[in-house]
Amino acid sequence: EDQVTQSPEALRLQEGESSSLNCSYTVSGLRGLFWYRQDPGKGPEFLFTLYSAGEEKEKERLKATLTKKESFLHITAPKPEDSATYLCAVYPSGGGSEKLVFGKGTKLTVNP
Amino acid sequence: GAGVSQTPSNKVTEKGKYVELRCDPISGHTALYWYRQSLGQGPEFLIYFQGTGAADDSGLPNDRFFAVRPEGSVSTLKIQRTERGDSAVYLCASSSGARSYGYTFGSGTRLTVV
């Protein structure tokens, strides 16, 4: 069964305090791994897609990396507006399904 | 439209009633998805449409749930004989089919069954 586990469940940082969020996955085959940001009362907002081990993507203070078993979302010098829940999802290959399998997310709070 | 629109934003219904949730995808997006998100959980796949047809409905929990997309644009998720366990946020997403850009999600319909 395809599974995604995100850690920690919640993370509190001071503004400017860099850290990383973890996404561990178990899939029969990986077509892609997605990172989303979700604000309260909103739908998830697409951040990155990663396809193969060793790949990295960057956007402002965020950088996503991928290995064969996990992905990291690195947040450099975060600001209060980076506070949100960050969701990781895998797009498994095989089985003919188009679904994404999501983790439960990491709730990030950045204090000024 | 500019984004994925879902209506209503909130729906409170009594146990046993029938509800319809509407999704208006981004114009031109051929792929449409429904997900369900319970409190503290990630979104859970329900159904995927490519054009008018349901290409993958493996996530529908039981036969009380049904979805249609008759003209390949707007979709309606229908829930019969609602139960308290159906309470969740129902998210719709659309895609042009280019996986590298992921989906675009709507803000969801918060369904509360009392």
PDB file of C-alpha atoms in Angstrom:
ATOM      1  CA  GLU A   1       0.000   0.000   0.000  1.00  0.00           C
ATOM      2  CA  ASP A   2       1.280   3.467  -0.898  1.00  0.00           C
ATOM      3  CA  GLN A   3       1.970   5.551   2.212  1.00  0.00           C
ATOM      4  CA  VAL A   4       3.244   9.025   3.039  1.00  0.00           C
ATOM      5  CA  THR A   5       4.434  10.039   6.511  1.00  0.00           C
ATOM      6  CA  GLN A   6       5.267  13.636   7.346  1.00  0.00           C
ATOM      7  CA  SER A   7       7.249  14.833  10.342  1.00  0.00           C
ATOM      8  CA  PRO A   8       7.076  16.686  12.557  1.00  0.00           C
ATOM      9  CA  GLU A   9       3.291  17.099  12.856  1.00  0.00           C
ATOM     10  CA  ALA A  10       3.829  20.663  14.056  1.00  0.00           C
ATOM     11  CA  LEU A  11       6.820  22.996  14.104  1.00  0.00           C
ATOM     12  CA  ARG A  12       7.264  26.384  15.730  1.00  0.00           C
ATOM     13  CA  LEU A  13      10.102  28.606  14.548  1.00  0.00           C
ATOM     14  CA  GLN A  14      11.261  32.089  15.287  1.00  0.00           C
ATOM     15  CA  GLU A  15      11.484  34.418  12.331  1.00  0.00           C
ATOM     16  CA  GLY A  16      14.832  33.799  10.626  1.00  0.00           C
ATOM     17  CA  GLU A  17      15.296  30.332  12.179  1.00  0.00           C
ATOM     18  CA  SER A  18      15.878  27.881   9.311  1.00  0.00           C
ATOM     19  CA  SER A  19      14.628  24.301   9.470  1.00  0.00           C
ATOM     20  CA  SER A  20      13.470  21.318   7.406  1.00  0.00           C
ATOM     21  CA  LEU A  21      10.266  19.334   7.060  1.00  0.00           C
ATOM     22  CA  ASN A  22      10.405  15.630   6.245  1.00  0.00           C
ATOM     23  CA  CYS A  23       8.247  13.488   3.972  1.00  0.00           C
ATOM     24  CA  SER A  24       8.907   9.743   3.972  1.00  0.00           C
ATOM     25  CA  TYR A  25       7.113   7.604   1.418  1.00  0.00           C
ATOM     26  CA  THR A  26       6.536   3.987   0.479  1.00  0.00           C
ATOM     27  CA  VAL A  27       5.337   3.370  -3.048  1.00  0.00           C
ATOM     28  CA  SER A  28       5.625   0.580  -5.576  1.00  0.00           C
ATOM     29  CA  GLY A  29       6.903   3.108  -8.083  1.00  0.00           C
ATOM     30  CA  LEU A  30       7.090   6.896  -8.107  1.00  0.00           C
ATOM     31  CA  ARG A  31       5.914   9.076 -10.985  1.00  0.00           C
ATOM     32  CA  GLY A  32       6.293  12.253  -8.974  1.00  0.00           C
ATOM     33  CA  LEU A  33       6.306  13.844  -5.522  1.00  0.00           C
ATOM     34  CA  PHE A  34       4.418  17.055  -4.846  1.00  0.00           C
ATOM     35  CA  TRP A  35       4.639  19.703  -2.142  1.00  0.00           C
ATOM     36  CA  TYR A  36       1.658  21.914  -1.382  1.00  0.00           C
ATOM     37  CA  ARG A  37       1.008  24.740   1.047  1.00  0.00           C
ATOM     38  CA  GLN A  38      -2.420  24.993   2.704  1.00  0.00           C
ATOM     39  CA  ASP A  39      -3.685  28.036   4.586  1.00  0.00           C
ATOM     40  CA  PRO A  40      -6.656  27.725   6.984  1.00  0.00           C
ATOM     41  CA  GLY A  41      -9.968  27.563   5.126  1.00  0.00           C
ATOM     42  CA  LYS A  42      -8.253  27.273   1.747  1.00  0.00           C
ATOM     43  CA  GLY A  43      -7.424  24.496  -0.653  1.00  0.00           C
ATOM     44  CA  PRO A  44      -3.842  23.299  -1.093  1.00  0.00           C
ATOM     45  CA  GLU A  45      -1.626  25.547  -3.217  1.00  0.00           C
ATOM     46  CA  PHE A  46       0.927  23.867  -5.477  1.00  0.00           C
ATOM     47  CA  LEU A  47       4.596  24.511  -4.676  1.00  0.00           C
ATOM     48  CA  PHE A  48       6.846  21.907  -6.346  1.00  0.00           C
ATOM     49  CA  THR A  49       6.993  18.647  -8.264  1.00  0.00           C
ATOM     50  CA  LEU A  50      10.046  16.389  -8.013  1.00  0.00           C
ATOM     51  CA  TYR A  51      10.511  13.378 -10.252  1.00  0.00           C
ATOM     52  CA  SER A  52      13.788  11.636  -9.489  1.00  0.00           C
ATOM     53  CA  ALA A  53      16.280  11.152  -6.672  1.00  0.00           C
ATOM     54  CA  GLY A  54      18.778  13.976  -6.476  1.00  0.00           C
ATOM     55  CA  GLU A  55      16.413  16.543  -7.946  1.00  0.00           C
ATOM     56  CA  GLU A  56      16.038  19.920  -6.212  1.00  0.00           C
ATOM     57  CA  LYS A  57      13.596  22.792  -6.732  1.00  0.00           C
ATOM     58  CA  GLU A  58      13.679  26.268  -5.178  1.00  0.00           C
ATOM     59  CA  LYS A  59      11.167  29.054  -4.724  1.00  0.00           C
ATOM     60  CA  GLU A  60      11.965  32.085  -2.602  1.00  0.00           C
ATOM     61  CA  ARG A  61      12.793  30.770   0.896  1.00  0.00           C
ATOM     62  CA  LEU A  62      11.782  27.190   0.096  1.00  0.00           C
ATOM     63  CA  LYS A  63      13.874  24.378  -1.349  1.00  0.00           C
ATOM     64  CA  ALA A  64      12.612  20.850  -1.944  1.00  0.00           C
ATOM     65  CA  THR A  65      14.880  17.840  -2.344  1.00  0.00           C
ATOM     66  CA  LEU A  66      14.198  14.190  -3.143  1.00  0.00           C
ATOM     67  CA  THR A  67      15.859  10.875  -2.339  1.00  0.00           C
ATOM     68  CA  LYS A  68      14.641   7.364  -3.082  1.00  0.00           C
ATOM     69  CA  LYS A  69      12.733   7.171   0.211  1.00  0.00           C
ATOM     70  CA  GLU A  70      12.078  10.715   1.364  1.00  0.00           C
ATOM     71  CA  SER A  71      11.797  14.355   0.498  1.00  0.00           C
ATOM     72  CA  PHE A  72      12.755  17.414   2.487  1.00  0.00           C
ATOM     73  CA  LEU A  73      11.328  20.905   2.378  1.00  0.00           C
ATOM     74  CA  HIS A  74      13.993  23.293   3.610  1.00  0.00           C
ATOM     75  CA  ILE A  75      12.865  26.700   4.829  1.00  0.00           C
ATOM     76  CA  THR A  76      15.583  29.326   4.984  1.00  0.00           C
ATOM     77  CA  ALA A  77      15.141  32.399   7.182  1.00  0.00           C
ATOM     78  CA  PRO A  78      11.363  31.984   7.429  1.00  0.00           C
ATOM     79  CA  LYS A  79       8.958  34.865   7.860  1.00  0.00           C
ATOM     80  CA  PRO A  80       5.582  34.892   9.665  1.00  0.00           C
ATOM     81  CA  GLU A  81       3.806  34.740   6.293  1.00  0.00           C
ATOM     82  CA  ASP A  82       5.341  31.294   5.747  1.00  0.00           C
ATOM     83  CA  SER A  83       3.060  29.986   8.512  1.00  0.00           C
ATOM     84  CA  ALA A  84       0.810  27.309   6.980  1.00  0.00           C
ATOM     85  CA  THR A  85       0.353  23.566   6.748  1.00  0.00           C
ATOM     86  CA  TYR A  86       2.724  21.956   4.260  1.00  0.00           C
ATOM     87  CA  LEU A  87       1.454  18.837   2.538  1.00  0.00           C
ATOM     88  CA  CYS A  88       3.481  16.212   0.717  1.00  0.00           C
ATOM     89  CA  ALA A  89       1.879  13.896  -1.849  1.00  0.00           C
ATOM     90  CA  VAL A  90       3.117  11.078  -4.040  1.00  0.00           C
ATOM     91  CA  TYR A  91       1.893  10.133  -7.498  1.00  0.00           C
ATOM     92  CA  PRO A  92       2.398   6.373  -7.624  1.00  0.00           C
ATOM     93  CA  SER A  93       3.046   4.526 -10.839  1.00  0.00           C
ATOM     94  CA  GLY A  94       1.203   1.361 -11.731  1.00  0.00           C
ATOM     95  CA  GLY A  95      -2.360   0.341 -10.972  1.00  0.00           C
ATOM     96  CA  GLY A  96      -3.790   2.702 -13.549  1.00  0.00           C
ATOM     97  CA  SER A  97      -4.879   5.241 -10.942  1.00  0.00           C
ATOM     98  CA  GLU A  98      -4.449   8.981 -11.293  1.00  0.00           C
ATOM     99  CA  LYS A  99      -4.761   9.700  -7.595  1.00  0.00           C
ATOM    100  CA  LEU A 100      -2.284  11.481  -5.379  1.00  0.00           C
ATOM    101  CA  VAL A 101      -1.621  10.005  -1.931  1.00  0.00           C
ATOM    102  CA  PHE A 102      -1.178  12.738   0.670  1.00  0.00           C
ATOM    103  CA  GLY A 103       0.472  12.830   4.055  1.00  0.00           C
ATOM    104  CA  LYS A 104      -1.210  14.469   7.033  1.00  0.00           C
ATOM    105  CA  GLY A 105       0.925  17.573   6.732  1.00  0.00           C
ATOM    106  CA  THR A 106       3.236  19.601   8.936  1.00  0.00           C
ATOM    107  CA  LYS A 107       1.750  22.688  10.552  1.00  0.00           C
ATOM    108  CA  LEU A 108       4.398  25.402  10.551  1.00  0.00           C
ATOM    109  CA  THR A 109       4.128  28.470  12.767  1.00  0.00           C
ATOM    110  CA  VAL A 110       6.703  31.249  12.390  1.00  0.00           C
ATOM    111  CA  ASN A 111       6.700  33.759  15.227  1.00  0.00           C
ATOM    112  CA  PRO A 112       7.882  37.328  14.666  1.00  0.00           C
TER     113      PRO A 112
ATOM    114  CA  GLY B   1     -12.525  31.304 -14.718  1.00  0.00           C
ATOM    115  CA  ALA B   2      -9.322  32.321 -13.001  1.00  0.00           C
ATOM    116  CA  GLY B   3      -9.484  29.559 -10.427  1.00  0.00           C
ATOM    117  CA  VAL B   4     -11.454  26.512  -9.347  1.00  0.00           C
ATOM    118  CA  SER B   5     -14.771  27.582  -7.858  1.00  0.00           C
ATOM    119  CA  GLN B   6     -16.700  25.450  -5.386  1.00  0.00           C
ATOM    120  CA  THR B   7     -20.198  26.082  -4.107  1.00  0.00           C
ATOM    121  CA  PRO B   8     -21.508  26.281  -1.515  1.00  0.00           C
ATOM    122  CA  SER B   9     -18.533  27.126   0.693  1.00  0.00           C
ATOM    123  CA  ASN B  10     -20.390  25.733   3.690  1.00  0.00           C
ATOM    124  CA  LYS B  11     -23.256  23.269   3.909  1.00  0.00           C
ATOM    125  CA  VAL B  12     -25.028  22.067   7.038  1.00  0.00           C
ATOM    126  CA  THR B  13     -27.461  19.217   6.545  1.00  0.00           C
ATOM    127  CA  GLU B  14     -29.385  16.788   8.681  1.00  0.00           C
ATOM    128  CA  LYS B  15     -28.469  13.132   8.877  1.00  0.00           C
ATOM    129  CA  GLY B  16     -30.242  11.178   6.157  1.00  0.00           C
ATOM    130  CA  LYS B  17     -30.625  14.104   3.755  1.00  0.00           C
ATOM    131  CA  TYR B  18     -29.306  14.358   0.186  1.00  0.00           C
ATOM    132  CA  VAL B  19     -26.674  16.959  -0.761  1.00  0.00           C
ATOM    133  CA  GLU B  20     -25.052  18.193  -3.947  1.00  0.00           C
ATOM    134  CA  LEU B  21     -21.686  19.920  -4.074  1.00  0.00           C
ATOM    135  CA  ARG B  22     -20.641  21.824  -7.179  1.00  0.00           C
ATOM    136  CA  CYS B  23     -17.246  22.361  -8.754  1.00  0.00           C
ATOM    137  CA  ASP B  24     -16.483  24.767 -11.595  1.00  0.00           C
ATOM    138  CA  PRO B  25     -12.953  24.018 -12.856  1.00  0.00           C
ATOM    139  CA  ILE B  26     -10.498  26.265 -14.632  1.00  0.00           C
ATOM    140  CA  SER B  27     -11.645  26.826 -18.191  1.00  0.00           C
ATOM    141  CA  GLY B  28     -10.039  24.360 -20.575  1.00  0.00           C
ATOM    142  CA  HIS B  29      -8.894  21.922 -17.895  1.00  0.00           C
ATOM    143  CA  THR B  30      -9.899  18.453 -19.006  1.00  0.00           C
ATOM    144  CA  ALA B  31      -8.991  16.623 -15.785  1.00  0.00           C
ATOM    145  CA  LEU B  32     -11.086  17.091 -12.647  1.00  0.00           C
ATOM    146  CA  TYR B  33     -10.605  15.498  -9.240  1.00  0.00           C
ATOM    147  CA  TRP B  34     -12.588  15.271  -6.021  1.00  0.00           C
ATOM    148  CA  TYR B  35     -10.851  14.795  -2.681  1.00  0.00           C
ATOM    149  CA  ARG B  36     -12.133  14.726   0.883  1.00  0.00           C
ATOM    150  CA  GLN B  37     -10.207  16.202   3.810  1.00  0.00           C
ATOM    151  CA  SER B  38     -11.093  15.433   7.406  1.00  0.00           C
ATOM    152  CA  LEU B  39      -9.805  17.550  10.270  1.00  0.00           C
ATOM    153  CA  GLY B  40      -6.071  17.045  10.819  1.00  0.00           C
ATOM    154  CA  GLN B  41      -5.733  14.770   7.794  1.00  0.00           C
ATOM    155  CA  GLY B  42      -4.404  15.156   4.296  1.00  0.00           C
ATOM    156  CA  PRO B  43      -6.770  15.112   1.322  1.00  0.00           C
ATOM    157  CA  GLU B  44      -8.082  11.666   0.395  1.00  0.00           C
ATOM    158  CA  PHE B  45      -8.838  10.812  -3.247  1.00  0.00           C
ATOM    159  CA  LEU B  46     -12.447  10.184  -4.245  1.00  0.00           C
ATOM    160  CA  ILE B  47     -12.825  10.310  -8.026  1.00  0.00           C
ATOM    161  CA  TYR B  48     -11.093  11.494 -11.210  1.00  0.00           C
ATOM    162  CA  PHE B  49     -12.731  12.652 -14.447  1.00  0.00           C
ATOM    163  CA  GLN B  50     -11.054  12.946 -17.819  1.00  0.00           C
ATOM    164  CA  GLY B  51     -13.532  14.892 -19.908  1.00  0.00           C
ATOM    165  CA  THR B  52     -17.047  13.657 -19.223  1.00  0.00           C
ATOM    166  CA  GLY B  53     -16.173  10.188 -18.019  1.00  0.00           C
ATOM    167  CA  ALA B  54     -15.162   8.979 -14.576  1.00  0.00           C
ATOM    168  CA  ALA B  55     -11.763   7.456 -15.328  1.00  0.00           C
ATOM    169  CA  ASP B  56     -11.089   6.388 -11.731  1.00  0.00           C
ATOM    170  CA  ASP B  57     -13.759   6.200  -9.016  1.00  0.00           C
ATOM    171  CA  SER B  58     -11.822   3.857  -6.756  1.00  0.00           C
ATOM    172  CA  GLY B  59     -11.853   6.316  -3.855  1.00  0.00           C
ATOM    173  CA  LEU B  60     -15.625   6.649  -3.479  1.00  0.00           C
ATOM    174  CA  PRO B  61     -16.305   5.139  -0.047  1.00  0.00           C
ATOM    175  CA  ASN B  62     -19.657   3.505  -0.875  1.00  0.00           C
ATOM    176  CA  ASP B  63     -22.638   3.684  -3.191  1.00  0.00           C
ATOM    177  CA  ARG B  64     -24.103   6.698  -1.380  1.00  0.00           C
ATOM    178  CA  PHE B  65     -21.495   8.800  -3.172  1.00  0.00           C
ATOM    179  CA  PHE B  66     -21.796   9.626  -6.854  1.00  0.00           C
ATOM    180  CA  ALA B  67     -20.312  12.291  -9.113  1.00  0.00           C
ATOM    181  CA  VAL B  68     -21.095  13.518 -12.614  1.00  0.00           C
ATOM    182  CA  ARG B  69     -19.540  15.819 -15.179  1.00  0.00           C
ATOM    183  CA  PRO B  70     -22.039  15.746 -18.052  1.00  0.00           C
ATOM    184  CA  GLU B  71     -20.496  18.363 -20.345  1.00  0.00           C
ATOM    185  CA  GLY B  72     -16.861  17.952 -19.419  1.00  0.00           C
ATOM    186  CA  SER B  73     -16.729  21.137 -17.374  1.00  0.00           C
ATOM    187  CA  VAL B  74     -18.784  21.595 -14.183  1.00  0.00           C
ATOM    188  CA  SER B  75     -18.942  18.595 -11.863  1.00  0.00           C
ATOM    189  CA  THR B  76     -21.387  17.732  -9.096  1.00  0.00           C
ATOM    190  CA  LEU B  77     -20.642  15.421  -6.190  1.00  0.00           C
ATOM    191  CA  LYS B  78     -23.817  13.875  -4.837  1.00  0.00           C
ATOM    192  CA  ILE B  79     -24.181  12.263  -1.433  1.00  0.00           C
ATOM    193  CA  GLN B  80     -27.324  10.332  -0.539  1.00  0.00           C
ATOM    194  CA  ARG B  81     -28.540   9.499   2.971  1.00  0.00           C
ATOM    195  CA  THR B  82     -25.824  11.560   4.601  1.00  0.00           C
ATOM    196  CA  GLU B  83     -24.185  10.305   7.774  1.00  0.00           C
ATOM    197  CA  ARG B  84     -22.309  12.217  10.486  1.00  0.00           C
ATOM    198  CA  GLY B  85     -19.101  10.534   9.310  1.00  0.00           C
ATOM    199  CA  ASP B  86     -19.462  12.294   5.948  1.00  0.00           C
ATOM    200  CA  SER B  87     -18.647  15.604   7.649  1.00  0.00           C
ATOM    201  CA  ALA B  88     -15.446  16.922   6.059  1.00  0.00           C
ATOM    202  CA  VAL B  89     -14.131  19.462   3.578  1.00  0.00           C
ATOM    203  CA  TYR B  90     -14.726  18.322   0.011  1.00  0.00           C
ATOM    204  CA  LEU B  91     -12.043  19.629  -2.321  1.00  0.00           C
ATOM    205  CA  CYS B  92     -12.183  19.827  -6.085  1.00  0.00           C
ATOM    206  CA  ALA B  93      -9.115  20.243  -8.286  1.00  0.00           C
ATOM    207  CA  SER B  94      -8.520  20.557 -11.990  1.00  0.00           C
ATOM    208  CA  SER B  95      -5.542  20.057 -14.253  1.00  0.00           C
ATOM    209  CA  SER B  96      -4.645  20.584 -17.872  1.00  0.00           C
ATOM    210  CA  GLY B  97      -3.019  17.175 -17.751  1.00  0.00           C
ATOM    211  CA  ALA B  98       0.501  18.523 -17.368  1.00  0.00           C
ATOM    212  CA  ARG B  99       1.575  16.733 -14.207  1.00  0.00           C
ATOM    213  CA  SER B 100       4.598  18.921 -13.662  1.00  0.00           C
ATOM    214  CA  TYR B 101       2.324  21.719 -12.538  1.00  0.00           C
ATOM    215  CA  GLY B 102       0.279  19.674 -10.148  1.00  0.00           C
ATOM    216  CA  TYR B 103      -3.363  20.382  -9.592  1.00  0.00           C
ATOM    217  CA  THR B 104      -5.138  23.643  -8.881  1.00  0.00           C
ATOM    218  CA  PHE B 105      -7.459  23.165  -5.933  1.00  0.00           C
ATOM    219  CA  GLY B 106     -10.576  25.086  -5.028  1.00  0.00           C
ATOM    220  CA  SER B 107     -11.207  26.317  -1.499  1.00  0.00           C
ATOM    221  CA  GLY B 108     -13.535  23.435  -0.791  1.00  0.00           C
ATOM    222  CA  THR B 109     -17.022  22.906   0.574  1.00  0.00           C
ATOM    223  CA  ARG B 110     -17.195  22.321   4.307  1.00  0.00           C
ATOM    224  CA  LEU B 111     -19.979  19.767   4.838  1.00  0.00           C
ATOM    225  CA  THR B 112     -21.382  19.314   8.325  1.00  0.00           C
ATOM    226  CA  VAL B 113     -23.930  16.575   8.950  1.00  0.00           C
ATOM    227  CA  VAL B 114     -25.884  17.071  12.182  1.00  0.00           C
TER     228      VAL B 114
END
